[in-house]
Coordinates of C-alpha atoms in Angstrom, one line a residue:
X726 CA 0.4 24.0 -6.2
X727 CA -1.1 26.9 -8.0
X728 CA -4.2 26.0 -10.0
X729 CA -4.9 22.7 -8.1
X730 CA -8.6 23.6 -7.7
X731 CA -8.9 24.4 -11.4
X732 CA -7.2 21.2 -12.4
X733 CA -9.5 19.2 -10.1
X734 CA -12.6 21.0 -11.4
X735 CA -11.6 20.6 -15.0
X736 CA -11.0 16.9 -14.5
X737 CA -14.3 16.5 -12.6
X738 CA -16.2 18.2 -15.4
X739 CA -14.5 16.0 -18.0
X740 CA -15.5 12.9 -16.0
X741 CA -19.0 14.2 -15.3
X742 CA -18.2 13.5 -11.6
X743 CA -20.6 16.3 -10.3
X744 CA -18.2 17.6 -7.7
X745 CA -15.9 20.7 -7.5
X746 CA -13.4 22.2 -5.1
X747 CA -13.7 25.7 -3.7
X748 CA -10.5 27.2 -2.5
X749 CA -10.3 28.5 1.0
X750 CA -7.0 29.9 2.0
X751 CA -3.3 29.1 1.9
X752 CA -0.5 29.5 4.4
X753 CA 3.1 29.6 3.4
X754 CA 5.9 29.0 5.9
X755 CA 8.3 26.1 5.4
X756 CA 5.8 24.7 2.8
X757 CA 2.5 25.8 1.3
X758 CA -0.7 24.4 2.7
X759 CA -4.0 25.2 1.1
X760 CA -7.5 24.3 2.3
X761 CA -10.5 23.6 0.0
X762 CA -14.1 22.6 0.4
X763 CA -15.4 19.7 -1.7
X764 CA -19.0 19.8 -0.3
X765 CA -20.5 20.6 3.1
X766 CA -18.9 18.1 5.5
X767 CA -15.8 17.4 3.3
X768 CA -12.6 19.5 3.4
X769 CA -9.4 19.0 1.5
X770 CA -5.9 20.1 2.6
X771 CA -3.1 20.1 0.0
X772 CA 0.5 20.5 1.1
X773 CA 3.5 21.4 -1.1
X774 CA 6.9 19.9 -1.3
X775 CA 9.7 22.2 0.0
X776 CA 9.7 24.1 -3.3
X777 CA 6.3 25.5 -2.2
X778 CA 4.9 24.8 -5.7
X779 CA 4.7 21.0 -6.2
X780 CA 1.8 19.1 -4.6
X781 CA 3.2 16.6 -2.2
X782 CA 0.5 15.6 0.3
X783 CA -3.3 15.6 0.0
X784 CA -5.8 14.8 2.8
X785 CA -9.5 14.6 2.7
X786 CA -11.5 15.0 5.9
X787 CA -15.1 13.6 5.9
X788 CA -17.1 14.9 8.9
X789 CA -20.4 13.1 8.4
X790 CA -21.9 9.8 7.3
X791 CA -24.8 11.5 5.4
X792 CA -25.3 9.5 2.2
X793 CA -25.1 12.3 -0.4
X794 CA -22.0 13.8 1.3
X795 CA -20.3 10.3 1.3
X796 CA -21.1 9.9 -2.4
X797 CA -19.6 13.3 -3.2
X798 CA -16.6 12.4 -1.1
X799 CA -16.2 9.1 -3.2
X800 CA -16.5 11.1 -6.4
X801 CA -13.9 13.5 -5.2
X802 CA -11.5 10.6 -4.4
X803 CA -12.1 9.2 -7.9
X804 CA -11.2 12.6 -9.4
X805 CA -8.1 12.8 -7.3
X806 CA -7.0 9.3 -8.4
X807 CA -7.4 10.4 -12.1
X808 CA -5.2 13.5 -11.3
X809 CA -2.5 11.5 -9.4
X810 CA -2.5 8.5 -11.8
X811 CA -3.4 10.0 -15.2
X812 CA -2.6 6.7 -17.0
X813 CA -5.3 4.9 -15.0
X814 CA -8.4 3.9 -17.0
X815 CA -11.8 4.7 -15.7
X816 CA -12.6 1.0 -14.9
X817 CA -9.4 0.8 -12.9
X818 CA -10.4 3.8 -10.8
X819 CA -13.9 2.3 -10.4
X820 CA -12.4 -1.0 -9.2
X821 CA -10.2 0.8 -6.6
X822 CA -13.3 2.8 -5.5
X823 CA -15.1 -0.5 -5.0
X824 CA -12.2 -1.8 -3.0
X825 CA -12.3 1.3 -0.8
X826 CA -16.0 0.9 -0.2
X827 CA -15.6 -2.8 0.6
X828 CA -12.8 -2.2 3.0
X829 CA -14.6 0.6 4.8
X830 CA -17.7 -1.5 5.1
X831 CA -15.7 -4.0 7.1
X832 CA -15.0 -1.2 9.6
X833 CA -11.2 -1.2 9.2
X834 CA -10.7 1.8 7.0
X835 CA -9.0 1.2 3.7
X836 CA -5.6 1.0 2.1
X837 CA -5.4 0.6 -1.7
X838 CA -2.9 1.4 -4.4
X839 CA -3.4 2.3 -8.1
X840 CA -0.4 3.0 -10.4
X841 CA 1.8 3.9 -7.5
X842 CA -0.8 6.2 -5.9
X843 CA -1.8 5.1 -2.3
X844 CA -5.2 5.9 -0.8
X845 CA -5.4 5.3 2.9
X846 CA -8.7 5.9 4.8
X847 CA -8.7 6.0 8.6
X848 CA -12.1 5.8 10.2
X849 CA -12.6 8.1 13.2
X850 CA -16.1 7.2 14.3
X851 CA -18.3 8.9 15.2
X852 CA -16.5 11.8 13.5
X853 CA -16.1 10.5 10.0
X854 CA -12.8 9.7 8.3
X855 CA -9.4 11.0 7.3
X856 CA -8.1 10.0 3.8
X857 CA -4.6 10.5 2.6
X858 CA -3.6 10.3 -1.1
X859 CA 0.1 10.0 -1.9
X860 CA 2.5 8.7 -4.5
X861 CA 4.7 5.8 -3.5

């Protein structure tokens, strides 16, 4: 799990995504859980596998519908997809991003998969959304 923010920020820079993660803190008990800030109104929680080193779960919490924050959130999801599915091409990630936007616009949340990586968005209006990213 160490270095997750650096890997995210390096990938974001290489993609010119315009977003970066700032690490908050970590707690280690049975597993390691670390918090990050993507932008104001968007937080990320990364959880480890039992070895306390391997990234196993990732959730993104969006607490606003402000347009610029939502755009940064979507850019962050795209960077996460590139990290979790490194063989995916940019156009594949863009297509999945479009599917997420389309499904959310219908008001049902979203559930999409790219190269075995599942992105599930649960809408929690009026509070924003909860997004999980996991490998199947």
